Structures are given as C-alpha cells and as structure tokens.
C-alpha cells in the first residue's frame, strides 16, 4: 500500500523562487505516484514564516489551483527552525513520512527518490548529506566545515555536511513532538530521537533566485544557538580553564617569592598589564557564555509557544 508523503518547505520572502519550487516538487510527487511509491494524497506543504513580500499570496494561489499544494501561515516571523517545526507538526497527523527542505532549490529534488527508498527499506530518519563543497568559495567551505567540527567538538551531535534536508517517518515525527525546547536546533535534536537512520548524498546546487537567508553573522548566531542549546561542554571548559589559570597563578606566586628572596624586587610592568588584560578578558568571556545559558533557562521557564498558526490550507482538512 502506497504511503502519504508531505514535503515541508519553510518560506521567508521567497516570492522570486516559489513558482519554480512548486513546479519541480509537483513533478517529483507525480513521478513517485506513477511508480506507485507514494499515495496520491501526498502533498507539498509550504510554511509562510511571516514573509513581508507576496509569499503567502502565492501559496494561497497555488492551493486554489491545485490541491497538491498546502499551506501554513504563521502569525508572525518565528525563524527558520520554528517555521520548519510548525510544518512538520502540521504534517505529522496527515502523513506517513515527511521530507523537509529549503525553498531555494539548492537541495537536489531528485534525492527524494533515494530518501523514500531508504524509508521503504526500514529507516525512520534519512539525512540528506552534501557529497562535496567544490562549488563553495574557500571562505564558505572553511567556515561551514569548521561549523560542523566545532559543534561536534563542543558536544552538539550533528551529521557532518547535513543541514535540514531530511526524511522523517511518522514515528520519528511523534518522537520529535516530545521534545519541548523553546530554543530550537533541529540539526542537533533529530539525532537524539534515535531509531534506524540512513544517509543519501547529493550535489548541492546554486540558489535559483533571491538572496541567502544565512549570511556569516546569522550563521555564527546559529552556531551559538546550537552549542548552548544542546551541550554544557563550554561551561566545563571554562571550569577547566579556571583551574589552569589558578595553577599558573600559584606557580607565579612561588616564582615571585623566590625572586624576592634573592633580592630581585623589580617587577616588570609589561607582565602585570598583560596578566590583567588576559584575566579580565577571560572573565568577561566566561560571564558571556554563562549568560547565554542563563538566558536560555529564562526563555525555557517562560514556556512561550514556539509558533502560532494563523491559517492552514489543506485539502485533507477542508474535505
């Protein structure tokens, strides 16, 4: 029996690419339906994350013209991760499996076939992993690969060169729904779900149209969000650094006493100034890291909703 697939696509100011994305995804669903791999009830679910352009109007138009397109309109902009979660949770009760991907068509649509095949082979989660970064500039490649290595080093388990292009079964989606974090980092949360996983490699293409929603500044903030949301290792490293500095200070104290006993009482101002600045910088850095964690605790204890849905367009629900 063919199973229902929902392709979840978060959108923020994507009017330039949306029609082409819709065309390619519709063709992909029709191709899989003809092979009797998925059910004709399968859908493309666009999630409007408070776009300022005509993204929602286009989604509504697509839905009116063809029921294969569904839409979720959030009450306001909540960020990529929350928009993606809203789409997955909306699809959870309507599908047997869901694939998440970005609207810019950099993710290879043809990799969907291999993902579904892995699912049919027994995998609950299938990760789309980039085969290479040859098309990236040296700076982009260096920072992106450094991002994944830093995340794993600091205890935030992620899949190398995997973003948010993945397939999740209904069981995996139900598992994801039990994670109640307000500070979302799905790339680190999904591996925690467990179950059988698989990977599909693909060549990532160029953005079809529009501008990237993740410049360097936003990527750095995203990395900080992931590290502080999933791991306490930075605090442990700060503790270790504190012990190291304390040990060095004891050594310096012994050395100063020995110098004083030998009659050498001239203390170099350069070493004092450097020490003061170094310790002061480390203290501020440590306070900043700890402050990040306290801020996250503050937000988690409030229990604010991660997203609010203003409107849902889906032929299943309307029927």
Short mmCIF file of N, CA, C and O in Angstrom, two decimals, residues 91-197:
data_model
loop_
_atom_site.label_atom_id
_atom_site.label_comp_id
_atom_site.label_asym_id
_atom_site.label_seq_id
_atom_site.Cartn_x
_atom_site.Cartn_y
_atom_site.Cartn_z
N UNK A 91 2.15 18.38 9.48
CA UNK A 91 2.15 17.21 8.61
C UNK A 91 2.04 15.91 9.39
O UNK A 91 1.57 14.89 8.85
N UNK A 92 2.46 15.93 10.65
CA UNK A 92 2.57 14.69 11.45
C UNK A 92 1.29 13.86 11.45
O UNK A 92 1.34 12.63 11.31
N UNK A 93 0.15 14.49 11.61
CA UNK A 93 -1.12 13.76 11.69
C UNK A 93 -1.76 13.52 10.33
O UNK A 93 -2.86 12.97 10.25
N UNK A 94 -1.08 13.93 9.27
CA UNK A 94 -1.65 13.79 7.93
C UNK A 94 -0.85 12.85 7.03
O UNK A 94 -1.29 12.53 5.93
N UNK A 95 0.35 12.45 7.47
CA UNK A 95 1.23 11.72 6.57
C UNK A 95 1.85 10.50 7.25
O UNK A 95 1.73 10.31 8.46
N UNK A 96 2.51 9.69 6.43
CA UNK A 96 3.28 8.56 6.93
C UNK A 96 4.76 8.90 7.00
O UNK A 96 5.51 8.28 7.74
N UNK A 97 5.16 9.88 6.22
CA UNK A 97 6.56 10.35 6.23
C UNK A 97 6.57 11.78 5.73
O UNK A 97 5.69 12.20 4.98
N UNK A 98 7.57 12.54 6.17
CA UNK A 98 7.70 13.93 5.76
C UNK A 98 9.16 14.22 5.40
O UNK A 98 10.07 13.74 6.07
N UNK A 99 9.34 14.99 4.35
CA UNK A 99 10.67 15.44 3.95
C UNK A 99 10.73 16.95 4.09
O UNK A 99 9.86 17.66 3.58
N UNK A 100 11.72 17.45 4.79
CA UNK A 100 11.91 18.90 4.94
C UNK A 100 13.02 19.36 4.01
O UNK A 100 14.05 18.68 3.87
N UNK A 101 12.81 20.50 3.37
CA UNK A 101 13.83 21.06 2.50
C UNK A 101 13.60 22.56 2.37
O UNK A 101 12.51 23.06 2.67
N UNK A 102 14.63 23.29 1.94
CA UNK A 102 14.52 24.73 1.77
C UNK A 102 13.87 25.06 0.43
O UNK A 102 13.86 24.25 -0.50
N UNK A 103 13.37 26.29 0.32
CA UNK A 103 12.64 26.71 -0.87
C UNK A 103 13.55 27.15 -2.01
O UNK A 103 13.09 27.34 -3.14
N UNK A 104 14.85 27.34 -1.73
CA UNK A 104 15.73 27.95 -2.74
C UNK A 104 16.23 27.00 -3.81
O UNK A 104 16.99 27.39 -4.69
N UNK A 105 15.82 25.71 -3.74
CA UNK A 105 16.18 24.70 -4.72
C UNK A 105 17.67 24.35 -4.74
O UNK A 105 18.16 23.75 -5.71
N UNK A 106 18.39 24.68 -3.69
CA UNK A 106 19.77 24.22 -3.60
C UNK A 106 19.83 22.73 -3.25
O UNK A 106 20.75 22.04 -3.64
N UNK A 107 18.82 22.27 -2.51
CA UNK A 107 18.72 20.84 -2.22
C UNK A 107 18.23 20.12 -3.46
O UNK A 107 17.23 20.52 -4.07
N UNK A 108 18.91 19.05 -3.84
CA UNK A 108 18.58 18.31 -5.06
C UNK A 108 17.25 17.57 -4.89
O UNK A 108 17.14 16.64 -4.09
N UNK A 109 16.24 17.99 -5.65
CA UNK A 109 14.91 17.38 -5.56
C UNK A 109 14.95 15.90 -5.91
O UNK A 109 14.19 15.09 -5.37
N UNK A 110 15.86 15.50 -6.80
CA UNK A 110 15.93 14.10 -7.22
C UNK A 110 16.40 13.17 -6.11
O UNK A 110 16.22 11.95 -6.20
N UNK A 111 16.98 13.73 -5.05
CA UNK A 111 17.40 12.91 -3.92
C UNK A 111 16.20 12.38 -3.13
O UNK A 111 16.35 11.46 -2.32
N UNK A 112 15.02 12.94 -3.38
CA UNK A 112 13.80 12.48 -2.70
C UNK A 112 13.56 11.00 -2.99
O UNK A 112 13.16 10.24 -2.10
N UNK A 113 13.81 10.57 -4.23
CA UNK A 113 13.60 9.16 -4.59
C UNK A 113 14.41 8.23 -3.70
O UNK A 113 13.89 7.22 -3.18
N UNK A 114 15.70 8.57 -3.53
CA UNK A 114 16.57 7.73 -2.71
C UNK A 114 16.16 7.76 -1.24
O UNK A 114 16.25 6.75 -0.53
N UNK A 115 15.69 8.92 -0.76
CA UNK A 115 15.23 9.01 0.62
C UNK A 115 14.02 8.12 0.87
O UNK A 115 13.96 7.39 1.88
N UNK A 116 13.07 8.17 -0.04
CA UNK A 116 11.88 7.33 0.10
C UNK A 116 12.25 5.86 0.04
O UNK A 116 11.69 5.03 0.77
N UNK A 117 13.21 5.52 -0.81
CA UNK A 117 13.67 4.14 -0.92
C UNK A 117 14.30 3.67 0.40
O UNK A 117 14.07 2.54 0.84
N UNK A 118 15.08 4.55 1.03
CA UNK A 118 15.66 4.21 2.33
C UNK A 118 14.57 4.02 3.38
O UNK A 118 14.65 3.13 4.22
N UNK A 119 13.55 4.87 3.32
CA UNK A 119 12.42 4.74 4.24
C UNK A 119 11.71 3.40 4.04
O UNK A 119 11.39 2.69 5.01
N UNK A 120 11.48 3.03 2.80
CA UNK A 120 10.83 1.76 2.50
C UNK A 120 11.69 0.58 2.91
O UNK A 120 11.18 -0.53 3.14
N UNK A 121 13.00 0.84 3.03
CA UNK A 121 13.91 -0.21 3.49
C UNK A 121 13.98 -0.33 5.01
O UNK A 121 14.71 -1.18 5.52
N UNK A 122 13.25 0.55 5.73
CA UNK A 122 13.18 0.41 7.18
C UNK A 122 13.76 1.56 7.98
O UNK A 122 13.75 1.52 9.22
N UNK A 123 14.23 2.61 7.32
CA UNK A 123 14.79 3.75 8.04
C UNK A 123 13.69 4.72 8.49
O UNK A 123 12.78 5.02 7.72
N UNK A 124 13.78 5.20 9.72
CA UNK A 124 12.84 6.19 10.22
C UNK A 124 13.31 7.61 9.94
O UNK A 124 12.50 8.54 9.86
N UNK A 125 14.63 7.79 9.84
CA UNK A 125 15.20 9.11 9.55
C UNK A 125 16.26 8.93 8.46
O UNK A 125 17.13 8.05 8.57
N UNK A 126 16.15 9.75 7.42
CA UNK A 126 17.13 9.69 6.34
C UNK A 126 17.71 11.09 6.16
O UNK A 126 16.96 12.05 5.88
N UNK A 127 19.01 11.23 6.32
CA UNK A 127 19.68 12.53 6.21
C UNK A 127 20.17 12.78 4.79
O UNK A 127 20.80 11.91 4.18
N UNK A 128 19.89 13.96 4.28
CA UNK A 128 20.47 14.38 3.02
C UNK A 128 21.82 15.04 3.29
O UNK A 128 21.88 16.06 3.99
N UNK A 129 22.88 14.46 2.77
CA UNK A 129 24.24 14.92 3.07
C UNK A 129 24.92 15.37 1.78
O UNK A 129 24.89 14.67 0.77
N UNK A 130 25.53 16.54 1.83
CA UNK A 130 26.24 17.06 0.66
C UNK A 130 27.42 16.17 0.33
O UNK A 130 28.21 15.78 1.19
N UNK A 131 27.57 15.85 -0.97
CA UNK A 131 28.68 14.99 -1.40
C UNK A 131 30.00 15.76 -1.44
O UNK A 131 31.07 15.17 -1.26
N UNK A 132 29.93 17.07 -1.68
CA UNK A 132 31.15 17.87 -1.72
C UNK A 132 30.79 19.34 -1.60
O UNK A 132 29.63 19.71 -1.69
N UNK A 133 31.82 20.17 -1.42
CA UNK A 133 31.63 21.62 -1.37
C UNK A 133 32.51 22.31 -2.41
O UNK A 133 33.01 23.40 -2.19
N UNK A 134 32.69 21.65 -3.54
CA UNK A 134 33.57 22.19 -4.57
C UNK A 134 33.08 23.52 -5.12
O UNK A 134 33.88 24.35 -5.56
N UNK A 135 31.76 23.72 -5.11
CA UNK A 135 31.21 24.95 -5.68
C UNK A 135 31.32 26.13 -4.73
O UNK A 135 31.12 27.28 -5.13
N UNK A 136 31.61 25.86 -3.46
CA UNK A 136 31.72 26.94 -2.48
C UNK A 136 33.05 27.66 -2.61
O UNK A 136 34.06 27.08 -3.06
N UNK A 137 33.08 28.91 -2.19
CA UNK A 137 34.35 29.62 -2.09
C UNK A 137 35.16 29.03 -0.94
O UNK A 137 34.62 28.32 -0.09
N UNK A 138 36.46 29.32 -0.94
CA UNK A 138 37.31 28.79 0.14
C UNK A 138 36.80 29.24 1.49
O UNK A 138 36.73 28.45 2.44
N UNK A 139 36.40 30.53 1.60
CA UNK A 139 35.93 31.06 2.87
C UNK A 139 34.66 30.35 3.32
O UNK A 139 34.53 29.96 4.48
N UNK A 140 33.70 30.17 2.39
CA UNK A 140 32.45 29.50 2.71
C UNK A 140 32.70 28.05 3.13
O UNK A 140 32.12 27.56 4.10
N UNK A 141 33.56 27.36 2.40
CA UNK A 141 33.86 25.97 2.71
C UNK A 141 34.55 25.85 4.06
O UNK A 141 34.22 24.99 4.88
N UNK A 142 35.51 26.74 4.32
CA UNK A 142 36.27 26.70 5.57
C UNK A 142 35.35 26.97 6.77
O UNK A 142 35.40 26.26 7.77
N UNK A 143 34.49 27.98 6.67
CA UNK A 143 33.61 28.33 7.79
C UNK A 143 32.54 27.27 7.99
O UNK A 143 32.19 26.95 9.13
N UNK A 144 32.00 26.72 6.89
CA UNK A 144 30.93 25.73 7.02
C UNK A 144 31.45 24.44 7.65
O UNK A 144 30.84 23.88 8.58
N UNK A 145 32.59 23.95 7.17
CA UNK A 145 33.15 22.72 7.73
C UNK A 145 33.63 22.96 9.16
O UNK A 145 33.50 22.07 10.02
N UNK A 146 34.16 24.16 9.41
CA UNK A 146 34.55 24.49 10.79
C UNK A 146 33.35 24.52 11.72
O UNK A 146 33.45 24.14 12.89
N UNK A 147 32.21 24.95 11.19
CA UNK A 147 30.96 24.99 11.97
C UNK A 147 30.61 23.60 12.48
O UNK A 147 30.34 23.39 13.67
N UNK A 148 30.60 22.59 11.59
CA UNK A 148 30.24 21.24 11.99
C UNK A 148 31.26 20.64 12.96
O UNK A 148 30.88 19.98 13.94
N UNK A 149 32.54 20.88 12.70
CA UNK A 149 33.56 20.33 13.59
C UNK A 149 33.49 20.98 14.98
O UNK A 149 33.64 20.29 16.00
N UNK A 150 33.25 22.29 15.02
CA UNK A 150 33.14 22.98 16.30
C UNK A 150 31.93 22.47 17.07
O UNK A 150 32.01 22.24 18.28
N UNK A 151 30.81 22.28 16.38
CA UNK A 151 29.59 21.79 17.02
C UNK A 151 29.84 20.44 17.67
O UNK A 151 29.49 20.20 18.83
N UNK A 152 30.44 19.53 16.92
CA UNK A 152 30.70 18.18 17.46
C UNK A 152 31.73 18.21 18.59
O UNK A 152 31.61 17.47 19.57
N UNK A 153 32.74 19.07 18.45
CA UNK A 153 33.76 19.18 19.49
C UNK A 153 33.17 19.66 20.81
O UNK A 153 33.54 19.20 21.89
N UNK A 154 32.20 20.56 20.71
CA UNK A 154 31.59 21.12 21.92
C UNK A 154 30.37 20.33 22.39
O UNK A 154 29.63 20.79 23.26
N UNK A 155 30.17 19.15 21.82
CA UNK A 155 29.16 18.25 22.37
C UNK A 155 27.80 18.31 21.72
O UNK A 155 26.88 17.62 22.16
N UNK A 156 27.63 19.13 20.67
CA UNK A 156 26.33 19.19 19.98
C UNK A 156 26.41 18.22 18.81
O UNK A 156 26.98 18.53 17.76
N UNK A 157 25.86 17.04 18.97
CA UNK A 157 25.97 15.98 17.95
C UNK A 157 25.20 16.37 16.70
O UNK A 157 23.99 16.59 16.72
N UNK A 158 25.90 16.46 15.58
CA UNK A 158 25.27 16.77 14.30
C UNK A 158 25.80 15.82 13.25
O UNK A 158 26.81 15.14 13.45
N UNK A 159 25.15 15.76 12.11
CA UNK A 159 25.59 14.96 10.97
C UNK A 159 26.40 15.87 10.05
O UNK A 159 25.89 16.91 9.61
N UNK A 160 27.63 15.51 9.77
CA UNK A 160 28.54 16.37 9.01
C UNK A 160 27.97 16.66 7.63
O UNK A 160 27.51 15.77 6.92
N UNK A 161 28.00 17.94 7.26
CA UNK A 161 27.53 18.42 5.95
C UNK A 161 26.04 18.16 5.72
O UNK A 161 25.58 18.07 4.58
N UNK A 162 25.28 18.05 6.80
CA UNK A 162 23.83 17.91 6.70
C UNK A 162 23.18 19.16 7.28
O UNK A 162 23.55 19.61 8.37
N UNK A 163 22.22 19.72 6.55
CA UNK A 163 21.51 20.90 7.04
C UNK A 163 20.13 20.47 7.53
O UNK A 163 20.02 19.81 8.55
N UNK A 164 19.07 20.82 6.81
CA UNK A 164 17.72 20.43 7.22
C UNK A 164 16.99 19.66 6.13
O UNK A 164 15.76 19.62 6.12
N UNK A 165 17.75 19.07 5.22
CA UNK A 165 17.16 18.24 4.17
C UNK A 165 17.15 16.81 4.68
O UNK A 165 18.16 16.12 4.67
N UNK A 166 15.98 16.36 5.12
CA UNK A 166 15.89 15.01 5.70
C UNK A 166 14.48 14.46 5.58
O UNK A 166 13.51 15.19 5.44
N UNK A 167 14.39 13.15 5.65
CA UNK A 167 13.10 12.46 5.72
C UNK A 167 12.90 11.94 7.13
O UNK A 167 13.84 11.44 7.75
N UNK A 168 11.68 12.08 7.64
CA UNK A 168 11.32 11.55 8.95
C UNK A 168 10.01 10.77 8.84
O UNK A 168 9.05 11.23 8.22
N UNK A 169 9.99 9.58 9.43
CA UNK A 169 8.77 8.78 9.44
C UNK A 169 7.78 9.36 10.44
O UNK A 169 8.13 10.23 11.25
N UNK A 170 6.57 8.87 10.40
CA UNK A 170 5.56 9.32 11.35
C UNK A 170 6.02 9.05 12.79
O UNK A 170 5.84 9.87 13.68
N UNK A 171 6.64 7.89 13.00
CA UNK A 171 7.13 7.55 14.34
C UNK A 171 8.21 8.53 14.79
O UNK A 171 8.23 8.96 15.95
N UNK A 172 9.10 8.91 13.88
CA UNK A 172 10.14 9.87 14.22
C UNK A 172 9.54 11.25 14.50
O UNK A 172 9.99 11.96 15.40
N UNK A 173 8.52 11.63 13.73
CA UNK A 173 7.86 12.92 13.96
C UNK A 173 7.17 12.94 15.33
O UNK A 173 7.20 13.95 16.03
N UNK A 174 6.57 11.83 15.71
CA UNK A 174 5.95 11.75 17.04
C UNK A 174 7.00 11.84 18.13
O UNK A 174 6.77 12.43 19.19
N UNK A 175 8.18 11.28 17.87
CA UNK A 175 9.28 11.41 18.82
C UNK A 175 9.75 12.85 18.92
O UNK A 175 10.01 13.36 20.02
N UNK A 176 9.86 13.54 17.77
CA UNK A 176 10.26 14.94 17.76
C UNK A 176 9.28 15.80 18.54
O UNK A 176 9.67 16.76 19.22
N UNK A 177 7.99 15.48 18.45
CA UNK A 177 6.96 16.26 19.14
C UNK A 177 7.12 16.22 20.65
O UNK A 177 6.62 17.11 21.36
N UNK A 178 7.83 15.25 21.16
CA UNK A 178 8.01 15.13 22.61
C UNK A 178 9.16 15.99 23.13
O UNK A 178 9.33 16.12 24.34
N UNK A 179 9.94 16.56 22.23
CA UNK A 179 10.99 17.49 22.64
C UNK A 179 10.36 18.87 22.76
O UNK A 179 9.85 19.42 21.79
N UNK A 180 10.41 19.45 23.95
CA UNK A 180 9.66 20.67 24.23
C UNK A 180 10.52 21.92 24.30
O UNK A 180 10.08 22.96 24.76
N UNK A 181 11.76 21.87 23.80
CA UNK A 181 12.64 23.04 23.86
C UNK A 181 12.05 24.25 23.15
O UNK A 181 11.48 24.12 22.07
N UNK A 182 12.21 25.40 23.78
CA UNK A 182 11.85 26.66 23.13
C UNK A 182 12.98 27.09 22.21
O UNK A 182 12.75 27.63 21.12
N UNK A 183 14.22 26.86 22.63
CA UNK A 183 15.40 27.20 21.82
C UNK A 183 15.68 26.02 20.89
O UNK A 183 16.31 25.03 21.29
N UNK A 184 15.24 26.14 19.66
CA UNK A 184 15.28 25.01 18.73
C UNK A 184 16.56 24.96 17.91
O UNK A 184 17.01 25.97 17.38
N UNK A 185 17.12 23.76 17.81
CA UNK A 185 18.22 23.50 16.89
C UNK A 185 18.00 22.08 16.38
O UNK A 185 18.51 21.11 16.94
N UNK A 186 17.20 21.97 15.33
CA UNK A 186 16.74 20.66 14.86
C UNK A 186 17.87 19.77 14.38
O UNK A 186 17.78 18.55 14.47
N UNK A 187 18.95 20.36 13.86
CA UNK A 187 20.07 19.54 13.39
C UNK A 187 20.70 18.73 14.53
O UNK A 187 21.30 17.69 14.29
N UNK A 188 20.55 19.24 15.75
CA UNK A 188 21.09 18.52 16.90
C UNK A 188 20.03 17.70 17.61
O UNK A 188 20.34 16.67 18.23
N UNK A 189 18.77 18.12 17.54
CA UNK A 189 17.69 17.40 18.23
C UNK A 189 17.33 16.11 17.51
O UNK A 189 17.13 15.06 18.14
N UNK A 190 17.24 16.16 16.17
CA UNK A 190 16.81 14.98 15.40
C UNK A 190 17.70 13.76 15.66
O UNK A 190 17.18 12.65 15.86
N UNK A 191 19.05 13.88 15.71
CA UNK A 191 19.86 12.70 16.02
C UNK A 191 19.57 12.11 17.40
O UNK A 191 19.86 10.92 17.64
N UNK A 192 19.02 12.90 18.32
CA UNK A 192 18.70 12.39 19.65
C UNK A 192 17.49 11.46 19.65
O UNK A 192 17.28 10.70 20.59
N UNK A 193 16.67 11.54 18.60
CA UNK A 193 15.46 10.73 18.55
C UNK A 193 15.77 9.25 18.50
O UNK A 193 15.08 8.42 19.11
N UNK A 194 16.85 8.91 17.79
CA UNK A 194 17.21 7.51 17.68
C UNK A 194 16.53 6.86 16.49
O UNK A 194 16.33 7.49 15.46
N UNK A 195 16.16 5.58 16.63
CA UNK A 195 15.60 4.77 15.56
C UNK A 195 16.65 4.55 14.46
O UNK A 195 17.75 5.08 14.49
N UNK A 196 16.27 3.78 13.50
CA UNK A 196 17.21 3.45 12.41
C UNK A 196 17.34 4.64 11.46
O UNK A 196 16.34 5.25 11.06
N UNK A 197 18.56 4.97 11.11
CA UNK A 197 18.82 6.11 10.23
C UNK A 197 19.58 5.69 8.99
O UNK A 197 20.23 4.63 8.95
#
